[in-house]
Amino acid sequence: MKLSDLIVKENSHNPFVFILGIVAITVSIATMIILTTSLRLNEESIKKILKDKKHQLESQTAIMEYELKRIMKDYGYNIQIISKDLDLNQYYNQGYADAMMPENYLDLILETSIPIEHLYFTVEGKMYWAEANQRRVYILGQSSEKRGGLEDTREAEIQNAPPPGTAKLGYHLWTSLGLNPGDRFWLGGMSFQLRDCEPYRGTQKDISIILSIEDAQSILGTGKKISSINAIKVYQEDIGYADLEKDILSLLPEAQIILLENKLTTMTKSRNSAREAGEKMIAHETLHQQLFLQRLRVMNSWLIPLLLILGFALIAFLFYLNNRDRRREFALLRVLGFSNNKIIRIFLMKSIFMGLLGALIGLVSGYIFLFYIKNYPVNFYSLSLIVEPFMIIIVLLSTPLLTLAAGFIPSLSATRLDPVKIFQEFY
Amino acid sequence: MLKINNISKSFRKHDKSLVTAIKNISLEVKSGEFQLVQGPSGCGKSTLLFAAGILLKPDHGSVFIDHNDTYGMDKNQQAFFRAKNIGFVFQQFHLLPYLNARENILAAHIPLKGSAMNQKDQCIRLEGLLEKLGITHCADQKPYQLSIGEQQRVAVARALFNQPKIILADEPTGNLDKENALIVLDFLSDFALQGGAVLMVTHSEYPVRGVSNIIKINQGHLVSD
Ligand SMILES: Nc1ncnc2c1ncn2[C@@H]1O[C@H](COP(=O)(O)OP(=O)(O)OP(=O)(O)O)[C@@H](O)[C@H]1O
Ligand SMILES: [Mg+2]
């Protein structure tokens, strides 16, 4: 006969406390397992959903990027380079660029490898036409196209600049002066042959005189200066517009750049806004899910300890009640020469065993329940999703320790019983 | 074997007043002696017995068993000493309800951790005692399945199991019919005859074989005749 035999016999004779205690632990542990594991599964699935969404957005953006590149081939950026000193408000107001840049800026651009389909520059200004009653006219000097980066141009020139000594006149000018193509007229003391009569446009073009660059420079007295460089269809597949702008500005410190609207810029804008919207949506979703998880975590953070405390308090209470019923028995054991250590051991072995058994049943039933509610197929993969070896180890180690603690105080009170008093009571 | 030197014990009652249970009692029970303790109810007989059994520390005085100062030991030593040397028999039988008769007897040996007898010797001793006390037939029954007489015989077997040097009995026949009472008394007499010491509280009118001395107590004092 050993002490452990005594404990086993006692528990099988009076299984109520034993079973109730195990049920309490089982329920606590199973609930804890269910709560923590569902939180973890939720976290994982939310992480996965968000990741998928991000991935989706990325692939969508990539598709648009590809589209853009394709369009880039056909369109490219249209930009206008003007002097840094030009006030853009004034520029849009007056319709011409009167702040000047050095003419060699064009050469600087030509020296780069930036592929540009059409490249030309202008000299612009306003003057009073002395030979025609001091009427106010706009002078626009146009250069012919320069080859920018492209070996051989794929497209026909869009620019048709007048050669020196010739001019194009805006609609109001040639009609009011009664001039026809081939006629000659005087401007700023120079004689010009009318080359083209411009059609009616309803803009300030109608009171403009279009000359060659050299003529415009001498009439406006600007010297070797230019007003703007126009680059149409700047192909820039690999770097974005911002980089292009940076490259050019580092080359031309006195310049500023205007991006002219075309299909490419519109596409870029819509791509950017689509990505922004997607990112915003994901950020919103992330926040939302995080709040949800936060709520779950907060709930778990008090529910789990509460359950565990309740479970172990119940065990302590059961032991306490049980002790009262067993006072006579402990008194007898003392009389028979059982030391305090042995009596404490009776409690502790029992509580450790209860803890272990309860933890085991709790783990198994918790995981079975999870399988059931998650509707997982019973296979090794879903097992590996749900079951955490670390959790099992923690539970199997800590539960017996906790039940041990729960059983320890009642065991001390059992050793403090005075057998004499108890024996006297029963006489 | 048992030597009690001038012990006294008082208890504090619920109203805080002191009750003197025993006062300046000295006595000696030698090996082979069977001594009785008698006196009116409440005179301190049980108190004396508990003090002798290292269960109740006297206010002063000492209790020597086999030349050991029992109250000079620490708690664990006392427990082991009690298990090894003292057998108790009470009026109430105090069996463990979840063990059968056989296990109840064997439980007495748990505190000794097999240091006195090995498994086989325990078995032989157990069967011998069951046989002698005539409870072999009910050895596998739980206490509630036993008659009162059988229960007390199991308790006697348990008290004898570790081959103690002294048996302390508090009205062991108080609840028994004549037949069972005589069996129990017979056993105690035999124990004394074989060299054990017995100190027994009794009111019993049954004849007791081999009694060497009767101690009379009144209001906690020894009464000399
Ligand atoms: N634990 C205790 N607390 C308080 N008083 C006690 C305690 N044990 C005994 N007494 C008192 O000490 C006195 C002696 O009690 P004891 O039980 O030794 O008497 P007894 O001779 O065995 O009586 P009985 O023949 O009725 O069993 C009694 O007055 C009793 O009330
Ligand atoms: Mg008594």
XYZ file of C-alpha atoms in Angstrom, chain A residues 17 29 57 97 109 120 133 155 171 194 203 209 212 220-221 252 271 288 293 308 320 340 361 384 398 405-406:
27
model
C -15.020 16.565 -6.148
C -9.003 25.468 -20.594
C -4.112 46.480 -56.152
C 6.373 84.566 -73.030
C 18.729 69.619 -74.686
C 11.431 73.694 -81.714
C -0.657 103.243 -87.644
C 6.705 61.460 -88.080
C -6.406 87.083 -89.947
C 3.819 87.693 -96.978
C -7.589 84.352 -80.526
C 2.989 88.250 -87.052
C 11.705 83.373 -88.517
C 12.181 92.564 -80.785
C 15.827 93.376 -80.017
C 18.719 74.294 -67.566
C -3.717 55.674 -62.759
C -11.459 48.585 -39.541
C -9.255 42.513 -33.606
C -9.255 30.730 -15.384
C -12.212 23.518 1.012
C 2.299 16.860 7.448
C -9.485 16.995 -21.798
C -1.550 22.270 -38.223
C 0.881 25.707 -16.303
C -1.578 26.394 -6.087
C -5.345 26.065 -5.778
